[in-house]
Amino acid sequence: MKHATTASVGLAYLSPEALDAYLAQFKGRVLGVIAFVKKPAANQADCPATWVDMPVLGADSVFEVWTSSEPVALGNESGIASARNGEVLFGCLEVQQMAGESVESATFRAYAGIFDRIDRAGYSNLLRIWNYFPGINADESGLERYRGFNVGRHEAFVAKGRAIGEKSVPAACALGSSDGPMIVYFLAGRQAGRPIENPRQTSAYNYPQQFGPRSPTFSRAMLAGFEHKLFISGTASIVGHETLHAGDIAKQTRETLANIRALLEQANPAAGGNPRPLLKVYLKHPEHLATVRAQLAEEFGAEVQAIYLQADICRTDLLLEIEGVCTCQAEQ
C-alpha cells in the first residue's frame, strides 16, 4: 500500500559560502549536515551534524546537506543525533575506538546502537549507510581493519535479528578517512526499500572467504519508495568478485561506470534515458582527478554533478570508488 502523500528527501553538496543561505532556506527541514573538511568549525546547524577528515579535491571543504519537504523532528539518543519526517529518519554518530578495542568491536557497538534506535523509533528499514574510518587498509592484530569492520557489521546484523540476503541489506560504502573517529551516518525508512543487485557482480554478501572472515553486508543499490529515490552504493572496478585493471585509472573508471550503468538499468529498465545521478567520487590519488572527471563528463554530460574526495579504498588494488543518488521514474 502506498501513502497518499510522500515526504521527499533532498541532497545538495555545498561550498562554505553557500551553506548558511541554504540552511536558512530549509530551516526546520534539514535532516543532517556532513562536513568534509580537515578541521571542523563549530556546529551552527540546528540539525544532526558531523564531519569527516577527508580532503576535498579542487576545494578546501564541501558540505553534504540532506533536507526534507516536511518539517522534521529532532532527537539525540545514545550518541545518535537524528532528524525524521513521516517517511525517513536520518542519523549520525561518531564512534571512538577505545584503548585496546578492536575496530570489529567498535563497529558492532555502532551498528547495534543504530538498529536499537531505528527499531524504537519505528523506522526499522535501514536504507543507506555511510562508514568512514582511518587506517582502513592497515593491519590490526593480523587482520586488515576493513575486514575487521566487516566482521563487526555482520555480527551486529545477526545479533539484532536482521537477515542477510538479497532482500534485507542496505546500500552502503566504507572509505578510509585521514584521521579522527569512525563516522557513521544513515537513512532508515518506515517502509522497506527494494535492494538492487548488479548482474555483472557477485553480491557482496556472497563473496568468497578470501575477502575476509565475514562478507561485506550491503546491497549494490537501494530503491526507496519516497520519490523513487535510488541510492547507489560505493561502486568500483569489480566484475564477479575480482578487481579488474589494477594500476590503470582510465580502465578502472570505465569499468566502474559500466557497473553504475548496470545498476541504473536494473532499477529503471523502462526509462527512456538513464537518470543522471548526483555523484560522490573517491580517488586514491589526487593526480587522477582530470582523467576521472573527463570520463564522468563523457558518460553523464558536461553538466554532471559530482564532488571529488581523496580517500583510501576498501581494497588496496582499487584506485577509485563512486557512489550516487538519483530519482528514477515511477513504475507504471
mmCIF file of C-alpha atoms in Angstrom:
data_model
loop_
_atom_site.group_PDB
_atom_site.id
_atom_site.type_symbol
_atom_site.label_atom_id
_atom_site.label_comp_id
_atom_site.label_asym_id
_atom_site.label_seq_id
_atom_site.Cartn_x
_atom_site.Cartn_y
_atom_site.Cartn_z
ATOM 1 C CA MET A 1 0.000 0.000 0.000
ATOM 2 C CA LYS A 2 1.313 3.449 -0.930
ATOM 3 C CA HIS A 3 0.852 6.576 1.157
ATOM 4 C CA ALA A 4 -1.387 9.239 -0.299
ATOM 5 C CA THR A 5 1.385 11.756 0.263
ATOM 6 C CA THR A 6 5.075 11.056 0.340
ATOM 7 C CA ALA A 7 7.766 13.122 2.007
ATOM 8 C CA SER A 8 10.624 13.925 -0.317
ATOM 9 C CA VAL A 9 14.287 13.856 0.623
ATOM 10 C CA GLY A 10 16.798 16.195 -0.987
ATOM 11 C CA LEU A 11 20.595 16.178 -1.238
ATOM 12 C CA ALA A 12 22.975 19.019 -2.048
ATOM 13 C CA TYR A 13 26.763 19.406 -1.966
ATOM 14 C CA LEU A 14 27.583 22.972 -0.977
ATOM 15 C CA SER A 15 30.561 25.276 -0.592
ATOM 16 C CA PRO A 16 31.053 27.036 2.753
ATOM 17 C CA GLU A 17 29.889 30.283 1.126
ATOM 18 C CA ALA A 18 26.556 28.742 0.074
ATOM 19 C CA LEU A 19 25.859 26.818 3.294
ATOM 20 C CA ASP A 20 24.261 29.445 5.540
ATOM 21 C CA ALA A 21 21.745 30.633 2.973
ATOM 22 C CA TYR A 22 20.771 27.061 2.140
ATOM 23 C CA LEU A 23 20.258 26.145 5.795
ATOM 24 C CA ALA A 24 18.154 29.270 6.254
ATOM 25 C CA GLN A 25 16.049 28.338 3.219
ATOM 26 C CA PHE A 26 15.343 24.903 4.713
ATOM 27 C CA LYS A 27 15.103 25.980 8.353
ATOM 28 C CA GLY A 28 13.203 23.322 10.293
ATOM 29 C CA ARG A 29 13.503 20.894 7.369
ATOM 30 C CA VAL A 30 17.190 19.917 7.486
ATOM 31 C CA LEU A 31 17.793 16.236 8.148
ATOM 32 C CA GLY A 32 21.569 16.418 8.505
ATOM 33 C CA VAL A 33 24.853 18.047 7.532
ATOM 34 C CA ILE A 34 28.172 16.291 6.937
ATOM 35 C CA ALA A 35 31.259 18.439 6.512
ATOM 36 C CA PHE A 36 34.218 17.087 4.556
ATOM 37 C CA VAL A 37 36.969 19.272 5.927
ATOM 38 C CA LYS A 38 40.351 18.979 7.620
ATOM 39 C CA LYS A 39 39.368 20.827 10.788
ATOM 40 C CA PRO A 40 35.711 21.274 11.773
ATOM 41 C CA ALA A 41 34.212 24.612 12.701
ATOM 42 C CA ALA A 42 31.662 24.924 15.478
ATOM 43 C CA ASN A 43 28.382 23.300 14.578
ATOM 44 C CA GLN A 44 25.959 26.103 13.723
ATOM 45 C CA ALA A 45 23.367 23.852 12.093
ATOM 46 C CA ASP A 46 20.192 23.206 14.064
ATOM 47 C CA CYS A 47 20.193 19.577 12.984
ATOM 48 C CA PRO A 48 22.319 16.407 13.200
ATOM 49 C CA ALA A 49 25.816 17.300 12.011
ATOM 50 C CA THR A 50 29.228 15.683 11.875
ATOM 51 C CA TRP A 51 32.478 15.980 9.968
ATOM 52 C CA VAL A 52 34.840 13.677 8.107
ATOM 53 C CA ASP A 53 38.590 14.299 7.882
ATOM 54 C CA MET A 54 38.856 13.659 4.140
ATOM 55 C CA PRO A 55 40.482 16.056 1.646
ATOM 56 C CA VAL A 56 38.232 17.615 -0.988
ATOM 57 C CA LEU A 57 39.880 17.757 -4.406
ATOM 58 C CA GLY A 58 39.599 21.172 -6.012
ATOM 59 C CA ALA A 59 38.263 22.900 -2.874
ATOM 60 C CA ASP A 60 39.040 23.396 0.812
ATOM 61 C CA SER A 61 35.812 21.825 2.020
ATOM 62 C CA VAL A 62 32.350 20.716 0.992
ATOM 63 C CA PHE A 63 29.099 20.244 2.932
ATOM 64 C CA GLU A 64 26.714 17.380 2.249
ATOM 65 C CA VAL A 65 23.220 18.538 3.235
ATOM 66 C CA TRP A 66 20.141 16.318 3.456
ATOM 67 C CA THR A 67 16.759 18.060 3.531
ATOM 68 C CA SER A 68 13.090 17.188 3.855
ATOM 69 C CA SER A 69 9.982 18.533 2.129
ATOM 70 C CA GLU A 70 8.239 18.401 5.527
ATOM 71 C CA PRO A 71 9.231 19.783 8.947
ATOM 72 C CA VAL A 72 11.455 17.388 10.871
ATOM 73 C CA ALA A 73 11.516 16.257 14.487
ATOM 74 C CA LEU A 74 14.962 16.235 16.115
ATOM 75 C CA GLY A 75 16.344 13.738 18.606
ATOM 76 C CA ASN A 76 19.542 12.656 20.308
ATOM 77 C CA GLU A 77 19.662 9.249 21.930
ATOM 78 C CA SER A 78 22.605 7.040 22.924
ATOM 79 C CA GLY A 79 25.023 9.195 20.958
ATOM 80 C CA ILE A 80 22.959 9.120 17.755
ATOM 81 C CA ALA A 81 21.740 12.540 16.621
ATOM 82 C CA SER A 82 18.682 12.220 14.393
ATOM 83 C CA ALA A 83 16.009 14.048 12.439
ATOM 84 C CA ARG A 84 12.903 12.471 10.980
ATOM 85 C CA ASN A 85 9.888 13.198 8.822
ATOM 86 C CA GLY A 86 6.925 10.966 8.059
ATOM 87 C CA GLU A 87 8.927 8.627 5.848
ATOM 88 C CA VAL A 88 12.586 8.620 6.828
ATOM 89 C CA LEU A 89 14.927 9.044 9.765
ATOM 90 C CA PHE A 90 18.439 10.433 9.266
ATOM 91 C CA GLY A 91 21.015 9.702 11.950
ATOM 92 C CA CYS A 92 24.719 10.212 12.522
ATOM 93 C CA LEU A 93 27.223 9.192 15.177
ATOM 94 C CA GLU A 94 30.916 9.431 15.954
ATOM 95 C CA VAL A 95 32.421 6.175 17.204
ATOM 96 C CA GLN A 96 35.557 6.492 19.295
ATOM 97 C CA GLN A 97 37.639 3.306 19.243
ATOM 98 C CA MET A 98 38.578 2.935 22.882
ATOM 99 C CA ALA A 99 42.072 1.972 24.056
ATOM 100 C CA GLY A 100 42.604 -1.719 23.396
ATOM 101 C CA GLU A 101 39.321 -2.032 21.483
ATOM 102 C CA SER A 102 39.268 -3.588 18.021
ATOM 103 C CA VAL A 103 37.579 -1.988 15.024
ATOM 104 C CA GLU A 104 35.371 -5.079 14.989
ATOM 105 C CA SER A 105 34.070 -4.288 18.474
ATOM 106 C CA ALA A 106 33.636 -0.572 17.747
ATOM 107 C CA THR A 107 31.679 -1.374 14.581
ATOM 108 C CA PHE A 108 29.455 -3.832 16.422
ATOM 109 C CA ARG A 109 28.662 -1.171 19.035
ATOM 110 C CA ALA A 110 27.803 1.361 16.338
ATOM 111 C CA TYR A 111 25.529 -0.906 14.331
ATOM 112 C CA ALA A 112 23.835 -2.469 17.338
ATOM 113 C CA GLY A 113 23.047 1.042 18.571
ATOM 114 C CA ILE A 114 21.681 2.066 15.174
ATOM 115 C CA PHE A 115 19.384 -0.963 14.984
ATOM 116 C CA ASP A 116 18.106 -0.314 18.511
ATOM 117 C CA ARG A 117 17.462 3.357 17.682
ATOM 118 C CA ILE A 118 15.580 2.815 14.411
ATOM 119 C CA ASP A 119 13.520 -0.039 15.836
ATOM 120 C CA ARG A 120 12.387 2.062 18.802
ATOM 121 C CA ALA A 121 11.543 4.984 16.524
ATOM 122 C CA GLY A 122 9.531 2.913 14.059
ATOM 123 C CA TYR A 123 11.894 3.361 11.094
ATOM 124 C CA SER A 124 13.233 -0.174 11.159
ATOM 125 C CA ASN A 125 14.279 -0.431 7.498
ATOM 126 C CA LEU A 126 17.902 0.583 7.035
ATOM 127 C CA LEU A 127 18.102 2.025 3.510
ATOM 128 C CA ARG A 128 21.519 3.641 3.119
ATOM 129 C CA ILE A 129 24.550 3.866 5.408
ATOM 130 C CA TRP A 130 27.938 5.585 5.087
ATOM 131 C CA ASN A 131 31.067 4.497 7.011
ATOM 132 C CA TYR A 132 34.348 6.418 7.254
ATOM 133 C CA PHE A 133 37.292 5.472 9.436
ATOM 134 C CA PRO A 134 41.088 5.902 9.349
ATOM 135 C CA GLY A 135 43.557 3.136 8.517
ATOM 136 C CA ILE A 136 41.019 1.124 6.555
ATOM 137 C CA ASN A 137 43.744 -0.992 4.923
ATOM 138 C CA ALA A 138 46.024 -1.149 7.968
ATOM 139 C CA ASP A 139 46.703 -4.346 9.886
ATOM 140 C CA GLU A 140 45.073 -4.750 13.294
ATOM 141 C CA SER A 141 46.026 -7.890 15.207
ATOM 142 C CA GLY A 142 46.685 -9.774 11.995
ATOM 143 C CA LEU A 143 43.532 -8.700 10.169
ATOM 144 C CA GLU A 144 43.010 -5.765 7.819
ATOM 145 C CA ARG A 145 40.845 -3.149 9.530
ATOM 146 C CA TYR A 146 38.274 -3.199 6.730
ATOM 147 C CA ARG A 147 37.882 -6.940 7.183
ATOM 148 C CA GLY A 148 37.526 -6.451 10.934
ATOM 149 C CA PHE A 149 34.889 -3.817 10.237
ATOM 150 C CA ASN A 150 33.007 -6.365 8.100
ATOM 151 C CA VAL A 151 33.053 -8.879 10.945
ATOM 152 C CA GLY A 152 31.613 -6.345 13.421
ATOM 153 C CA ARG A 153 28.953 -5.195 10.970
ATOM 154 C CA HIS A 154 27.896 -8.761 10.115
ATOM 155 C CA GLU A 155 27.701 -9.794 13.764
ATOM 156 C CA ALA A 156 25.509 -6.784 14.615
ATOM 157 C CA PHE A 157 23.088 -7.724 11.831
ATOM 158 C CA VAL A 158 22.881 -11.242 13.231
ATOM 159 C CA ALA A 159 22.616 -10.167 16.885
ATOM 160 C CA LYS A 160 19.771 -7.776 16.110
ATOM 161 C CA GLY A 161 17.789 -10.325 14.129
ATOM 162 C CA ARG A 162 18.483 -8.953 10.669
ATOM 163 C CA ALA A 163 18.559 -11.445 7.828
ATOM 164 C CA ILE A 164 21.498 -11.151 5.451
ATOM 165 C CA GLY A 165 20.448 -11.654 1.855
ATOM 166 C CA GLU A 166 19.066 -10.106 -1.281
ATOM 167 C CA LYS A 167 16.002 -8.508 0.318
ATOM 168 C CA SER A 168 17.364 -7.267 3.605
ATOM 169 C CA VAL A 169 20.638 -5.319 3.478
ATOM 170 C CA PRO A 170 21.121 -1.582 2.840
ATOM 171 C CA ALA A 171 23.097 0.272 0.243
ATOM 172 C CA ALA A 172 26.431 1.259 1.787
ATOM 173 C CA CYS A 173 30.016 2.389 1.391
ATOM 174 C CA ALA A 174 33.117 2.232 3.589
ATOM 175 C CA LEU A 175 36.076 4.510 2.930
ATOM 176 C CA GLY A 176 39.301 5.374 4.655
ATOM 177 C CA SER A 177 39.469 8.832 6.217
ATOM 178 C CA SER A 178 42.684 10.648 7.089
ATOM 179 C CA ASP A 179 42.140 10.773 10.849
ATOM 180 C CA GLY A 180 39.517 11.172 13.530
ATOM 181 C CA PRO A 181 36.881 8.779 14.858
ATOM 182 C CA MET A 182 34.761 6.386 12.850
ATOM 183 C CA ILE A 183 31.900 8.395 11.355
ATOM 184 C CA VAL A 184 28.659 6.613 10.517
ATOM 185 C CA TYR A 185 25.521 8.210 9.135
ATOM 186 C CA PHE A 186 22.410 6.616 7.699
ATOM 187 C CA LEU A 187 18.895 6.860 6.322
ATOM 188 C CA ALA A 188 16.226 4.490 7.627
ATOM 189 C CA GLY A 189 12.618 4.268 6.482
ATOM 190 C CA ARG A 190 9.211 3.312 7.793
ATOM 191 C CA GLN A 191 8.767 1.335 4.581
ATOM 192 C CA ALA A 192 11.276 -1.155 3.188
ATOM 193 C CA GLY A 193 13.133 -0.235 0.032
ATOM 194 C CA ARG A 194 13.949 -2.556 -2.863
ATOM 195 C CA PRO A 195 17.585 -3.710 -2.868
ATOM 196 C CA ILE A 196 19.154 -3.757 -6.328
ATOM 197 C CA GLU A 197 21.924 -6.156 -7.326
ATOM 198 C CA ASN A 198 24.246 -5.945 -10.333
ATOM 199 C CA PRO A 199 24.227 -8.910 -12.746
ATOM 200 C CA ARG A 200 27.868 -8.117 -13.572
ATOM 201 C CA GLN A 201 28.942 -8.603 -9.951
ATOM 202 C CA THR A 202 28.752 -11.189 -7.211
ATOM 203 C CA SER A 203 26.535 -9.856 -4.435
ATOM 204 C CA ALA A 204 28.864 -8.552 -1.741
ATOM 205 C CA TYR A 205 27.236 -10.685 0.977
ATOM 206 C CA ASN A 206 28.119 -13.773 -1.114
ATOM 207 C CA TYR A 207 31.838 -13.011 -1.510
ATOM 208 C CA PRO A 208 34.168 -15.989 -1.026
ATOM 209 C CA GLN A 209 36.155 -16.235 2.188
ATOM 210 C CA GLN A 210 39.335 -14.928 0.535
ATOM 211 C CA PHE A 211 37.932 -11.454 1.239
ATOM 212 C CA GLY A 212 37.736 -11.989 4.983
ATOM 213 C CA PRO A 213 36.042 -13.997 7.736
ATOM 214 C CA ARG A 214 32.711 -12.253 7.013
ATOM 215 C CA SER A 215 31.488 -10.882 3.708
ATOM 216 C CA PRO A 216 30.562 -7.203 3.375
ATOM 217 C CA THR A 217 26.921 -6.689 4.366
ATOM 218 C CA PHE A 218 25.379 -4.389 1.755
ATOM 219 C CA SER A 219 23.389 -4.313 -1.464
ATOM 220 C CA ARG A 220 24.708 -2.702 -4.644
ATOM 221 C CA ALA A 221 21.906 -0.115 -4.583
ATOM 222 C CA MET A 222 18.621 0.596 -2.828
ATOM 223 C CA LEU A 223 15.435 1.926 -4.431
ATOM 224 C CA ALA A 224 13.432 3.738 -1.758
ATOM 225 C CA GLY A 225 9.722 4.444 -2.045
ATOM 226 C CA PHE A 226 9.907 8.186 -1.476
ATOM 227 C CA GLU A 227 10.261 9.849 -4.887
ATOM 228 C CA HIS A 228 11.612 6.523 -6.213
ATOM 229 C CA LYS A 229 14.984 7.616 -4.867
ATOM 230 C CA LEU A 230 17.857 5.339 -5.898
ATOM 231 C CA PHE A 231 20.865 5.120 -3.573
ATOM 232 C CA ILE A 232 23.870 3.674 -5.404
ATOM 233 C CA SER A 233 26.423 2.066 -3.089
ATOM 234 C CA GLY A 234 30.130 2.666 -3.387
ATOM 235 C CA THR A 235 30.899 1.131 -6.797
ATOM 236 C CA ALA A 236 34.278 0.168 -8.193
ATOM 237 C CA SER A 237 36.105 -1.770 -10.906
ATOM 238 C CA ILE A 238 34.926 -5.200 -9.777
ATOM 239 C CA VAL A 239 33.397 -7.851 -12.014
ATOM 240 C CA GLY A 240 32.225 -11.042 -10.369
ATOM 241 C CA HIS A 241 34.172 -10.639 -7.140
ATOM 242 C CA GLU A 242 37.542 -9.740 -8.645
ATOM 243 C CA THR A 243 39.218 -6.369 -9.110
ATOM 244 C CA LEU A 244 39.923 -5.581 -12.771
ATOM 245 C CA HIS A 245 42.541 -3.285 -14.350
ATOM 246 C CA ALA A 246 44.913 -2.954 -11.391
ATOM 247 C CA GLY A 247 47.021 0.182 -11.716
ATOM 248 C CA ASP A 248 45.051 1.649 -14.669
ATOM 249 C CA ILE A 249 42.831 4.554 -13.616
ATOM 250 C CA ALA A 250 41.238 5.045 -17.048
ATOM 251 C CA LYS A 251 40.162 1.417 -17.347
ATOM 252 C CA GLN A 252 39.037 1.218 -13.710
ATOM 253 C CA THR A 253 36.879 4.299 -14.250
ATOM 254 C CA ARG A 254 35.273 2.816 -17.358
ATOM 255 C CA GLU A 255 34.552 -0.446 -15.521
ATOM 256 C CA THR A 256 33.096 1.436 -12.569
ATOM 257 C CA LEU A 257 30.808 3.416 -14.863
ATOM 258 C CA ALA A 258 29.712 0.199 -16.573
ATOM 259 C CA ASN A 259 28.683 -1.119 -13.157
ATOM 260 C CA ILE A 260 26.749 2.073 -12.361
ATOM 261 C CA ARG A 261 25.042 1.854 -15.756
ATOM 262 C CA ALA A 262 24.016 -1.720 -14.978
ATOM 263 C CA LEU A 263 22.503 -0.653 -11.648
ATOM 264 C CA LEU A 264 20.533 2.156 -13.287
ATOM 265 C CA GLU A 265 19.197 -0.313 -15.837
ATOM 266 C CA GLN A 266 18.217 -2.807 -13.124
ATOM 267 C CA ALA A 267 16.445 -0.139 -11.096
ATOM 268 C CA ASN A 268 14.748 1.615 -14.002
ATOM 269 C CA PRO A 269 14.511 -0.719 -17.039
ATOM 270 C CA ALA A 270 11.661 1.162 -18.713
ATOM 271 C CA ALA A 271 13.228 4.626 -18.526
ATOM 272 C CA GLY A 272 13.592 6.443 -21.817
ATOM 273 C CA GLY A 273 17.021 7.673 -20.807
ATOM 274 C CA ASN A 274 19.270 6.937 -17.863
ATOM 275 C CA PRO A 275 18.739 9.173 -14.820
ATOM 276 C CA ARG A 276 21.719 11.370 -14.086
ATOM 277 C CA PRO A 277 22.872 10.752 -10.515
ATOM 278 C CA LEU A 278 24.406 13.226 -8.137
ATOM 279 C CA LEU A 279 27.823 11.637 -7.594
ATOM 280 C CA LYS A 280 30.417 11.443 -4.857
ATOM 281 C CA VAL A 281 33.755 10.233 -6.230
ATOM 282 C CA TYR A 282 36.563 8.889 -4.037
ATOM 283 C CA LEU A 283 40.081 8.858 -5.516
ATOM 284 C CA LYS A 284 43.093 7.182 -4.002
ATOM 285 C CA HIS A 285 45.496 9.508 -5.842
ATOM 286 C CA PRO A 286 44.705 13.224 -6.466
ATOM 287 C CA GLU A 287 46.624 13.196 -9.754
ATOM 288 C CA HIS A 288 43.892 11.013 -11.266
ATOM 289 C CA LEU A 289 41.273 13.755 -10.936
ATOM 290 C CA ALA A 290 41.438 15.071 -14.522
ATOM 291 C CA THR A 291 41.152 11.600 -16.060
ATOM 292 C CA VAL A 292 38.159 10.626 -13.950
ATOM 293 C CA ARG A 293 36.399 13.961 -14.346
ATOM 294 C CA ALA A 294 36.684 13.736 -18.138
ATOM 295 C CA GLN A 295 35.211 10.227 -18.219
ATOM 296 C CA LEU A 296 32.286 11.232 -15.989
ATOM 297 C CA ALA A 297 31.529 14.154 -18.304
ATOM 298 C CA GLU A 298 31.599 11.789 -21.273
ATOM 299 C CA GLU A 299 29.246 9.358 -19.507
ATOM 300 C CA PHE A 300 26.735 11.773 -17.959
ATOM 301 C CA GLY A 301 27.270 15.020 -19.866
ATOM 302 C CA ALA A 302 29.325 18.133 -19.257
ATOM 303 C CA GLU A 303 26.905 19.282 -16.548
ATOM 304 C CA VAL A 304 27.458 16.154 -14.449
ATOM 305 C CA GLN A 305 27.099 16.963 -10.751
ATOM 306 C CA ALA A 306 29.932 15.426 -8.738
ATOM 307 C CA ILE A 307 32.263 16.112 -5.857
ATOM 308 C CA TYR A 308 35.705 14.533 -5.572
ATOM 309 C CA LEU A 309 37.373 13.367 -2.364
ATOM 310 C CA GLN A 310 40.731 11.767 -1.641
ATOM 311 C CA ALA A 311 40.238 8.542 0.291
ATOM 312 C CA ASP A 312 41.651 5.101 0.839
ATOM 313 C CA ILE A 313 39.506 2.471 -0.861
ATOM 314 C CA CYS A 314 38.434 -0.780 0.790
ATOM 315 C CA ARG A 315 40.723 -2.820 -1.499
ATOM 316 C CA THR A 316 44.318 -1.741 -1.970
ATOM 317 C CA ASP A 317 44.214 -2.526 -5.702
ATOM 318 C CA LEU A 318 41.263 -0.184 -6.319
ATOM 319 C CA LEU A 319 42.050 3.367 -7.410
ATOM 320 C CA LEU A 320 38.546 4.847 -7.145
ATOM 321 C CA GLU A 321 35.024 4.316 -5.915
ATOM 322 C CA ILE A 322 31.871 6.166 -6.954
ATOM 323 C CA GLU A 323 28.501 6.438 -5.218
ATOM 324 C CA GLY A 324 25.378 8.252 -6.352
ATOM 325 C CA VAL A 325 21.802 9.332 -5.665
ATOM 326 C CA CYS A 326 19.130 9.893 -8.294
ATOM 327 C CA THR A 327 15.391 9.781 -8.836
ATOM 328 C CA CYS A 328 14.072 7.003 -11.060
ATOM 329 C CA GLN A 329 10.801 7.017 -12.944
ATOM 330 C CA ALA A 330 7.811 5.606 -11.120
ATOM 331 C CA GLU A 331 6.729 2.150 -12.146
ATOM 332 C CA GLN A 332 3.534 2.114 -14.203
#
